Amino acid sequence: MSQGMIRDGKALLKKLEDAGHEAYFVGGYVRDSYLKRGIKDIDIATSALPEQVMELFDSCIPTGLHHGTVTVMIGSVGFEVTTFRKESEYEAHRRPSGVEFIRSLEEDLRRRDFTMNAMAMDRKGRIRDPFGGRKDLEQGILRCVGDPELRFREDALRMLRCIRFASHYDLEVEEATWSGLQGNIRLLQHVAMERVRAELERLVAGDHPYRGLRLIADSRLLRHTKVKLQLPWVHWTVQELPDALASIGGLPNPAHRWMLLAHLMSLSPQSAVEEGGKLTFSGKQIARMSRFLSFSQRLREQLDAMRELDPLSCALIWKENVVTIGSECAQDWLDVFGVVPAALPSTDNGGGRWTIFLERGRMWLQEMPVRKAADLALNGQQLAAHLKREPGPWLGRALMKLTLEAAAGHVPNNRKDLLVFAESLTREWKNDA
């Protein structure tokens, strides 16, 4: 976060104060400032009512007036400004049925989830900490504000947030807080799958993902999602977590962490599609995961079929899979298993045989003249015209054959040589429609 944004935030506080209102930075900004960690955004709590906030600032978006929130725009940056409030009874263990605007900062902080998130800071950097958030952070503890049972019953999503915060900040969950979480795990069924997926994504992308995965296993939370997941992860105990999973934090790309997790669950490409859909991952994310698993599965099947390790045959296998499944998934495969080679399964002929793909796969990828049909110096229209045939299903198969041969270096990637090679294969396509 830029210093300019912080200066704008302080100026916003001053303007509210000059108008006779209390105003403080709250939430993640205070927590992460205290820990000297990177700041992503700034939230503000104030005694001013929403309409009073909108009167003071020229550019406002009524983000959530019912809940007292106005987004104040300063340039292109938005600051969420929320009136001090108390919350009434929660509906469906997710959100309050209504709010009451109040004048007390402490009462506003009392409704928050964890002590480290229940601190406020004025524009001069002085922290208001009525529930001991700083002490808990110093001692490495994550603790609910007030009664943990009540906090988790109010909003069941807080259970996943608890695990995410504990893993991301490397904190121990305080005993009563953990007990309250475990006593309410069945309430996760009230949380939309989109919110579950968002929390899991943040957890896996965090600083200590393996710790988070251990806490997920220990809590048994994922057994109680709204849509039942058919993932081995759901039923793993801490003792059953694969050893290679301990290296997940070594993968800098969160997408690769998910690929490692899916691989260690032995998911099929189809299972990845089905379970990814349940978790509301995007179509693009699911397709990439499925291709990665297909690539790995095909390599294993072809490697198992080899009686002896033949580098030339391995190179052809690799390049064929690049062409038929995609170069992105080949790169993903190298990135994942290059960091976590222990995750590679034993083949029927021994696990050490994978080494050749790890050692030479990147070189084979770089030396390929073509990686897909679009890279050919010949298109389908030109091929059909040269062979004097009407386009049909045969044409796609013909282009794939030419791509494979060009990728393997068996024919130069220029139109003349490709057409000559195609002529030699016309008998193979003669009876194709």
Short mmCIF file of C-alpha atoms in Angstrom, two decimals:
data_model
loop_
_atom_site.label_atom_id
_atom_site.label_comp_id
_atom_site.label_asym_id
_atom_site.label_seq_id
_atom_site.Cartn_x
_atom_site.Cartn_y
_atom_site.Cartn_z
CA MET A 1 0.00 0.00 0.00
CA SER A 2 1.30 3.45 -0.91
CA GLN A 3 2.07 6.09 1.67
CA GLY A 4 -0.26 8.33 -0.32
CA MET A 5 -3.21 6.07 0.50
CA ILE A 6 -2.34 6.16 4.19
CA ARG A 7 -2.09 9.97 4.08
CA ASP A 8 -5.49 10.12 2.39
CA GLY A 9 -6.91 7.85 5.07
CA LYS A 10 -5.59 10.09 7.83
CA ALA A 11 -6.99 13.15 6.07
CA LEU A 12 -10.37 11.41 5.91
CA LEU A 13 -10.25 10.77 9.67
CA LYS A 14 -9.34 14.41 10.33
CA LYS A 15 -12.25 15.68 8.27
CA LEU A 16 -14.66 13.52 10.26
CA GLU A 17 -13.09 14.66 13.53
CA ASP A 18 -13.23 18.34 12.51
CA ALA A 19 -16.96 17.87 11.95
CA GLY A 20 -17.33 16.67 15.53
CA HIS A 21 -17.30 12.90 14.97
CA GLU A 22 -15.07 10.12 16.26
CA ALA A 23 -13.22 8.18 13.56
CA TYR A 24 -10.68 5.36 13.61
CA PHE A 25 -8.88 2.91 11.40
CA VAL A 26 -10.15 -0.60 12.21
CA GLY A 27 -9.74 -4.24 11.21
CA GLY A 28 -6.93 -5.59 9.06
CA TYR A 29 -5.17 -2.25 8.66
CA VAL A 30 -4.60 -1.94 12.41
CA ARG A 31 -3.62 -5.60 12.81
CA ASP A 32 -1.16 -5.63 9.93
CA SER A 33 0.28 -2.21 10.78
CA TYR A 34 1.01 -3.46 14.29
CA LEU A 35 2.68 -6.58 12.86
CA LYS A 36 4.53 -4.47 10.25
CA ARG A 37 3.06 -6.54 7.45
CA GLY A 38 1.87 -5.41 4.04
CA ILE A 39 -1.43 -3.49 3.98
CA LYS A 40 -4.07 -4.15 1.33
CA ASP A 41 -6.88 -1.76 2.18
CA ILE A 42 -8.15 0.62 4.85
CA ASP A 43 -11.46 0.37 6.72
CA ILE A 44 -12.75 3.13 8.95
CA ALA A 45 -15.29 3.15 11.80
CA THR A 46 -16.96 6.38 12.88
CA SER A 47 -19.65 7.77 15.13
CA ALA A 48 -21.02 9.70 12.12
CA LEU A 49 -24.21 8.40 10.57
CA PRO A 50 -24.07 7.37 6.89
CA GLU A 51 -25.92 10.49 5.73
CA GLN A 52 -23.50 12.66 7.71
CA VAL A 53 -20.56 10.95 6.02
CA MET A 54 -22.08 11.55 2.59
CA GLU A 55 -22.62 15.23 3.41
CA LEU A 56 -18.93 15.68 4.22
CA PHE A 57 -17.40 14.06 1.12
CA ASP A 58 -18.01 14.86 -2.53
CA SER A 59 -17.64 11.35 -3.93
CA CYS A 60 -19.45 8.60 -2.04
CA ILE A 61 -20.92 5.23 -2.98
CA PRO A 62 -23.78 4.00 -0.74
CA THR A 63 -22.23 0.52 -0.51
CA GLY A 64 -24.40 -0.76 2.32
CA LEU A 65 -26.50 1.98 3.91
CA HIS A 66 -28.67 -0.58 5.70
CA HIS A 67 -25.56 -1.73 7.58
CA GLY A 68 -24.09 1.75 7.91
CA THR A 69 -21.38 1.50 5.25
CA VAL A 70 -20.44 4.21 2.76
CA THR A 71 -17.47 3.98 0.40
CA VAL A 72 -15.68 7.33 0.25
CA MET A 73 -13.71 7.79 -2.95
CA ILE A 74 -10.50 9.81 -2.84
CA GLY A 75 -9.19 9.78 -6.36
CA SER A 76 -9.47 6.19 -7.59
CA VAL A 77 -9.15 4.68 -4.09
CA GLY A 78 -12.17 3.68 -2.01
CA PHE A 79 -12.31 3.78 1.81
CA GLU A 80 -15.12 1.86 3.49
CA VAL A 81 -16.52 4.03 6.27
CA THR A 82 -18.95 2.30 8.64
CA THR A 83 -20.94 3.79 11.50
CA PHE A 84 -20.37 2.32 14.99
CA ARG A 85 -23.03 -0.36 15.35
CA LYS A 86 -24.46 -3.21 17.34
CA GLU A 87 -25.91 -6.23 15.59
CA SER A 88 -29.21 -7.93 16.35
CA GLU A 89 -29.86 -11.68 16.15
CA TYR A 90 -28.09 -13.45 13.30
CA GLU A 91 -30.10 -15.19 10.57
CA ALA A 92 -29.15 -18.67 9.32
CA HIS A 93 -25.84 -18.49 11.20
CA ARG A 94 -24.45 -16.03 8.67
CA ARG A 95 -25.62 -12.41 8.97
CA PRO A 96 -27.43 -10.14 11.41
CA SER A 97 -31.13 -9.49 10.82
CA GLY A 98 -30.50 -5.82 11.52
CA VAL A 99 -28.11 -3.29 13.05
CA GLU A 100 -28.39 -0.49 15.56
CA PHE A 101 -26.18 2.58 15.14
CA ILE A 102 -24.43 3.51 18.38
CA ARG A 103 -21.94 6.07 19.73
CA SER A 104 -19.49 3.69 21.44
CA LEU A 105 -16.32 2.49 19.74
CA GLU A 106 -15.85 -0.27 22.32
CA GLU A 107 -19.32 -1.65 21.71
CA ASP A 108 -18.61 -1.62 17.98
CA LEU A 109 -15.38 -3.56 18.50
CA ARG A 110 -17.12 -6.02 20.81
CA ARG A 111 -19.13 -7.52 17.92
CA ARG A 112 -16.01 -8.49 15.92
CA ASP A 113 -14.67 -12.02 15.53
CA PHE A 114 -11.14 -12.19 16.97
CA THR A 115 -9.23 -9.97 19.37
CA MET A 116 -6.58 -9.18 16.76
CA ASN A 117 -9.35 -7.78 14.53
CA ALA A 118 -10.99 -5.83 17.36
CA MET A 119 -8.44 -3.02 17.61
CA ALA A 120 -8.79 0.58 16.43
CA MET A 121 -6.16 3.23 15.62
CA ASP A 122 -6.55 7.00 15.50
CA ARG A 123 -4.85 9.16 12.91
CA LYS A 124 -1.88 9.74 15.22
CA GLY A 125 -1.20 5.99 15.44
CA ARG A 126 -2.56 5.44 18.94
CA ILE A 127 -4.23 2.05 19.33
CA ARG A 128 -7.44 1.36 21.22
CA ASP A 129 -7.40 -2.29 22.26
CA PRO A 130 -10.14 -3.14 24.77
CA PHE A 131 -9.95 -6.93 24.26
CA GLY A 132 -6.22 -7.58 24.35
CA GLY A 133 -5.49 -8.10 20.67
CA ARG A 134 -1.91 -6.86 20.91
CA LYS A 135 -1.09 -9.17 23.79
CA ASP A 136 -2.58 -12.14 21.93
CA LEU A 137 -0.51 -11.33 18.84
CA GLU A 138 2.64 -10.99 20.92
CA GLN A 139 1.95 -14.39 22.48
CA GLY A 140 1.06 -15.97 19.13
CA ILE A 141 -2.56 -16.66 20.08
CA LEU A 142 -5.78 -16.40 18.09
CA ARG A 143 -8.74 -15.79 20.40
CA CYS A 144 -12.39 -14.96 19.87
CA VAL A 145 -13.83 -11.74 21.24
CA GLY A 146 -16.10 -12.79 24.09
CA ASP A 147 -17.84 -16.18 24.00
CA PRO A 148 -16.43 -18.36 21.17
CA GLU A 149 -19.60 -20.48 21.02
CA LEU A 150 -21.65 -17.37 20.38
CA ARG A 151 -19.20 -15.94 17.83
CA PHE A 152 -19.25 -19.10 15.72
CA ARG A 153 -23.02 -19.58 16.02
CA GLU A 154 -23.53 -15.99 14.85
CA ASP A 155 -21.52 -16.49 11.69
CA ALA A 156 -20.40 -19.99 10.73
CA LEU A 157 -17.93 -18.63 8.18
CA ARG A 158 -15.82 -17.49 11.13
CA MET A 159 -14.72 -21.10 11.63
CA LEU A 160 -12.92 -21.12 8.28
CA ARG A 161 -11.62 -17.61 8.95
CA CYS A 162 -10.25 -18.86 12.27
CA ILE A 163 -8.24 -21.56 10.52
CA ARG A 164 -7.09 -19.18 7.78
CA PHE A 165 -5.92 -16.54 10.24
CA ALA A 166 -4.18 -19.13 12.44
CA SER A 167 -2.27 -20.51 9.46
CA HIS A 168 -1.52 -17.21 7.71
CA TYR A 169 -0.24 -15.52 10.89
CA ASP A 170 1.22 -18.72 12.37
CA LEU A 171 -0.89 -18.49 15.54
CA GLU A 172 -2.06 -21.09 18.03
CA VAL A 173 -5.84 -21.19 18.37
CA GLU A 174 -6.71 -20.53 22.02
CA GLU A 175 -8.24 -23.59 23.71
CA ALA A 176 -11.76 -22.23 24.28
CA THR A 177 -11.83 -20.81 20.76
CA TRP A 178 -10.86 -24.18 19.24
CA SER A 179 -13.40 -25.96 21.42
CA GLY A 180 -16.11 -23.53 20.28
CA LEU A 181 -15.15 -24.15 16.65
CA GLN A 182 -15.25 -27.92 16.97
CA GLY A 183 -18.57 -27.78 18.74
CA ASN A 184 -20.18 -25.93 15.84
CA ILE A 185 -18.65 -27.54 12.75
CA ARG A 186 -22.05 -28.74 11.49
CA LEU A 187 -23.09 -25.11 11.05
CA LEU A 188 -20.79 -24.84 8.03
CA GLN A 189 -23.68 -26.25 6.00
CA HIS A 190 -25.25 -22.76 6.20
CA VAL A 191 -22.33 -21.14 4.37
CA ALA A 192 -22.49 -20.68 0.59
CA MET A 193 -19.93 -22.73 -1.33
CA GLU A 194 -18.59 -19.54 -2.92
CA ARG A 195 -17.55 -18.30 0.53
CA VAL A 196 -16.04 -21.67 1.46
CA ARG A 197 -13.99 -21.67 -1.73
CA ALA A 198 -12.83 -18.08 -1.19
CA GLU A 199 -11.57 -18.88 2.32
CA LEU A 200 -9.84 -22.06 1.14
CA GLU A 201 -8.16 -20.14 -1.68
CA ARG A 202 -6.83 -17.57 0.78
CA LEU A 203 -5.66 -20.35 3.09
CA VAL A 204 -3.83 -22.27 0.35
CA ALA A 205 -2.28 -19.05 -0.98
CA GLY A 206 -1.16 -17.94 2.50
CA ASP A 207 2.22 -17.92 4.19
CA HIS A 208 1.78 -21.25 6.00
CA PRO A 209 -0.56 -23.38 3.86
CA TYR A 210 0.50 -26.73 5.33
CA ARG A 211 -0.41 -25.51 8.81
CA GLY A 212 -3.82 -24.54 7.47
CA LEU A 213 -4.32 -27.93 5.84
CA ARG A 214 -3.45 -29.63 9.13
CA LEU A 215 -5.99 -27.49 10.97
CA ILE A 216 -8.64 -28.27 8.35
CA ALA A 217 -7.96 -31.99 8.86
CA ASP A 218 -7.95 -31.67 12.63
CA SER A 219 -11.23 -29.71 12.68
CA ARG A 220 -13.13 -32.04 10.28
CA LEU A 221 -14.89 -28.91 8.99
CA LEU A 222 -15.07 -29.91 5.32
CA ARG A 223 -17.27 -32.87 6.17
CA HIS A 224 -20.12 -30.42 6.72
CA THR A 225 -20.22 -28.21 3.63
CA LYS A 226 -23.57 -27.24 2.10
CA VAL A 227 -22.76 -29.32 -0.99
CA LYS A 228 -21.11 -32.60 -0.02
CA LEU A 229 -17.59 -32.92 -1.36
CA GLN A 230 -16.26 -36.25 -2.59
CA LEU A 231 -12.63 -35.42 -1.91
CA PRO A 232 -10.15 -37.53 0.06
CA TRP A 233 -9.06 -34.26 1.69
CA VAL A 234 -12.45 -34.10 3.44
CA HIS A 235 -11.76 -37.31 5.34
CA TRP A 236 -8.01 -37.06 5.92
CA THR A 237 -6.92 -36.96 9.53
CA VAL A 238 -3.74 -35.09 10.45
CA GLN A 239 -1.90 -38.43 10.49
CA GLU A 240 -3.16 -39.27 6.99
CA LEU A 241 -1.91 -36.11 5.28
CA PRO A 242 0.59 -37.16 2.57
CA ASP A 243 4.19 -36.45 3.54
CA ALA A 244 4.82 -34.52 0.31
CA LEU A 245 2.09 -32.05 1.27
CA ALA A 246 4.47 -30.57 3.85
CA SER A 247 6.37 -28.99 0.92
CA ILE A 248 3.33 -27.18 -0.49
CA GLY A 249 4.53 -23.80 0.78
CA GLY A 250 7.60 -24.09 -1.45
CA LEU A 251 5.41 -23.53 -4.51
CA PRO A 252 5.12 -19.75 -5.03
CA ASN A 253 2.13 -19.99 -7.39
CA PRO A 254 -1.17 -20.73 -5.58
CA ALA A 255 -2.48 -22.53 -8.68
CA HIS A 256 0.41 -24.97 -8.40
CA ARG A 257 -0.39 -25.57 -4.73
CA TRP A 258 -3.90 -26.65 -5.72
CA MET A 259 -2.44 -28.90 -8.41
CA LEU A 260 -0.19 -30.59 -5.87
CA LEU A 261 -3.14 -31.07 -3.53
CA ALA A 262 -5.29 -32.54 -6.32
CA HIS A 263 -2.46 -34.85 -7.39
CA LEU A 264 -1.92 -36.09 -3.84
CA MET A 265 -5.64 -36.80 -3.58
CA SER A 266 -5.27 -38.95 -6.74
CA LEU A 267 -8.08 -37.03 -8.42
CA SER A 268 -8.97 -38.00 -11.96
CA PRO A 269 -9.44 -35.19 -14.49
CA GLN A 270 -13.22 -35.79 -14.37
CA SER A 271 -13.29 -35.71 -10.57
CA ALA A 272 -11.44 -32.41 -10.66
CA VAL A 273 -14.14 -31.00 -12.93
CA GLU A 274 -16.96 -32.25 -10.72
CA GLU A 275 -15.46 -31.26 -7.35
CA GLY A 276 -14.09 -27.99 -8.68
CA GLY A 277 -17.60 -27.15 -9.82
CA LYS A 278 -19.02 -27.87 -6.38
CA LEU A 279 -16.46 -25.48 -4.90
CA THR A 280 -17.38 -22.84 -7.50
CA PHE A 281 -13.92 -22.51 -9.00
CA SER A 282 -13.97 -20.70 -12.34
CA GLY A 283 -14.19 -22.67 -15.56
CA LYS A 284 -10.69 -21.52 -16.45
CA GLN A 285 -9.27 -22.76 -13.13
CA ILE A 286 -11.03 -26.10 -13.45
CA ALA A 287 -9.90 -26.63 -17.05
CA ARG A 288 -6.28 -25.91 -16.16
CA MET A 289 -6.43 -28.33 -13.23
CA SER A 290 -8.03 -31.04 -15.36
CA ARG A 291 -5.39 -30.69 -18.08
CA PHE A 292 -2.60 -30.87 -15.51
CA LEU A 293 -4.02 -34.11 -14.12
CA SER A 294 -4.52 -35.51 -17.63
CA PHE A 295 -0.91 -34.73 -18.51
CA SER A 296 0.40 -36.41 -15.38
CA GLN A 297 -1.89 -39.41 -15.81
CA ARG A 298 -0.86 -39.94 -19.44
CA LEU A 299 2.84 -39.71 -18.59
CA ARG A 300 2.44 -42.35 -15.91
CA GLU A 301 0.49 -44.71 -18.17
CA GLN A 302 3.03 -44.39 -20.97
CA LEU A 303 5.98 -44.72 -18.62
CA ASP A 304 4.49 -47.86 -17.07
CA ALA A 305 4.14 -49.36 -20.56
CA MET A 306 7.85 -48.99 -21.31
CA ARG A 307 9.94 -52.09 -20.65
CA GLU A 308 13.21 -50.17 -20.68
CA LEU A 309 13.90 -46.49 -20.17
CA ASP A 310 14.57 -45.12 -23.64
CA PRO A 311 15.38 -41.37 -23.74
CA LEU A 312 14.25 -41.03 -27.35
CA SER A 313 10.91 -42.67 -26.61
CA CYS A 314 10.52 -40.52 -23.48
CA ALA A 315 11.13 -37.40 -25.58
CA LEU A 316 8.46 -38.48 -28.07
CA ILE A 317 6.01 -39.26 -25.25
CA TRP A 318 6.62 -35.83 -23.72
CA LYS A 319 6.19 -33.95 -26.99
CA GLU A 320 3.09 -35.92 -27.94
CA ASN A 321 1.45 -34.95 -24.66
CA VAL A 322 2.44 -31.32 -25.11
CA VAL A 323 0.68 -31.31 -28.48
CA THR A 324 -2.43 -33.25 -27.45
CA ILE A 325 -2.98 -31.77 -23.97
CA GLY A 326 -1.13 -28.46 -24.03
CA SER A 327 2.18 -26.79 -23.33
CA GLU A 328 0.80 -24.87 -20.33
CA CYS A 329 0.11 -28.09 -18.43
CA ALA A 330 3.60 -29.37 -19.31
CA GLN A 331 5.02 -26.21 -17.79
CA ASP A 332 2.76 -26.63 -14.76
CA TRP A 333 3.93 -30.23 -14.38
CA LEU A 334 7.57 -29.16 -14.39
CA ASP A 335 6.93 -26.30 -11.96
CA VAL A 336 5.05 -28.49 -9.47
CA PHE A 337 7.23 -31.59 -9.47
CA GLY A 338 10.46 -29.68 -9.95
CA VAL A 339 9.85 -28.25 -6.46
CA VAL A 340 8.16 -31.31 -4.93
CA PRO A 341 9.62 -34.38 -6.71
CA ALA A 342 8.69 -36.53 -3.70
CA ALA A 343 5.05 -36.20 -4.77
CA LEU A 344 5.65 -38.22 -7.94
CA PRO A 345 4.12 -41.68 -7.62
CA SER A 346 6.04 -44.87 -8.10
CA THR A 347 5.50 -46.30 -11.55
CA ASP A 348 5.22 -50.01 -12.16
CA ASN A 349 8.88 -49.89 -13.17
CA GLY A 350 10.06 -47.79 -10.22
CA GLY A 351 9.70 -44.15 -9.13
CA GLY A 352 13.22 -43.11 -10.24
CA ARG A 353 12.16 -43.28 -13.88
CA TRP A 354 10.40 -39.92 -13.58
CA THR A 355 13.79 -38.23 -13.31
CA ILE A 356 14.26 -38.06 -17.06
CA PHE A 357 11.13 -35.92 -17.48
CA LEU A 358 12.20 -33.56 -14.70
CA GLU A 359 15.74 -33.29 -16.07
CA ARG A 360 14.94 -32.97 -19.78
CA GLY A 361 11.31 -31.91 -20.02
CA ARG A 362 12.05 -28.20 -20.07
CA MET A 363 14.69 -28.67 -22.77
CA TRP A 364 12.33 -30.81 -24.86
CA LEU A 365 9.63 -28.18 -24.50
CA GLN A 366 11.93 -25.38 -25.64
CA GLU A 367 13.26 -27.27 -28.67
CA MET A 368 9.82 -28.07 -30.10
CA PRO A 369 9.31 -26.21 -33.41
CA VAL A 370 5.53 -26.37 -32.89
CA ARG A 371 3.38 -27.04 -29.83
CA LYS A 372 -0.10 -26.86 -31.34
CA ALA A 373 -1.77 -27.01 -34.75
CA ALA A 374 -1.94 -23.21 -34.91
CA ASP A 375 1.88 -23.15 -34.96
CA LEU A 376 2.02 -25.10 -38.23
CA ALA A 377 3.14 -23.26 -41.36
CA LEU A 378 0.05 -24.75 -42.99
CA ASN A 379 -3.65 -24.40 -42.24
CA GLY A 380 -6.57 -26.71 -42.87
CA GLN A 381 -7.88 -24.81 -45.87
CA GLN A 382 -4.51 -25.00 -47.60
CA LEU A 383 -4.17 -28.70 -46.84
CA ALA A 384 -7.65 -29.57 -48.12
CA ALA A 385 -7.12 -27.54 -51.28
CA HIS A 386 -3.77 -29.18 -51.98
CA LEU A 387 -5.18 -32.68 -51.55
CA LYS A 388 -8.32 -31.72 -53.50
CA ARG A 389 -10.63 -32.93 -50.73
CA GLU A 390 -13.64 -31.41 -49.07
CA PRO A 391 -13.03 -30.43 -45.43
CA GLY A 392 -14.38 -32.91 -42.88
CA PRO A 393 -13.45 -34.75 -39.70
CA TRP A 394 -10.42 -36.16 -41.50
CA LEU A 395 -8.92 -32.68 -41.64
CA GLY A 396 -8.61 -32.27 -37.87
CA ARG A 397 -6.96 -35.67 -37.58
CA ALA A 398 -4.61 -34.82 -40.44
CA LEU A 399 -3.55 -31.53 -38.87
CA MET A 400 -2.96 -33.25 -35.54
CA LYS A 401 -0.77 -35.88 -37.24
CA LEU A 402 1.25 -33.17 -38.99
CA THR A 403 1.60 -31.25 -35.72
CA LEU A 404 2.87 -34.32 -33.89
CA GLU A 405 5.40 -35.10 -36.65
CA ALA A 406 6.61 -31.49 -36.81
CA ALA A 407 6.84 -31.28 -33.01
CA ALA A 408 8.97 -34.42 -32.95
CA GLY A 409 11.25 -33.01 -35.66
CA HIS A 410 10.30 -35.66 -38.19
CA VAL A 411 9.27 -33.08 -40.77
CA PRO A 412 10.40 -29.43 -41.10
CA ASN A 413 7.74 -26.86 -40.26
CA ASN A 414 7.40 -25.23 -43.67
CA ARG A 415 4.48 -25.47 -46.06
CA LYS A 416 6.29 -27.34 -48.84
CA ASP A 417 7.64 -30.12 -46.63
CA LEU A 418 4.39 -30.43 -44.71
CA LEU A 419 2.42 -30.84 -47.94
CA VAL A 420 4.84 -33.45 -49.27
CA PHE A 421 4.58 -35.33 -45.99
CA ALA A 422 0.78 -35.06 -46.10
CA GLU A 423 0.72 -36.59 -49.57
CA SER A 424 2.57 -39.63 -48.23
CA LEU A 425 -0.22 -40.14 -45.69
CA THR A 426 -3.21 -39.80 -48.01
CA ARG A 427 -3.83 -43.54 -47.97
CA GLU A 428 -4.17 -43.36 -44.20
CA TRP A 429 -6.92 -40.71 -44.59
CA LYS A 430 -8.46 -42.07 -47.79
CA ASN A 431 -11.45 -43.70 -46.13
CA ASP A 432 -11.96 -40.92 -43.58
CA ALA A 433 -15.05 -38.81 -44.05
#
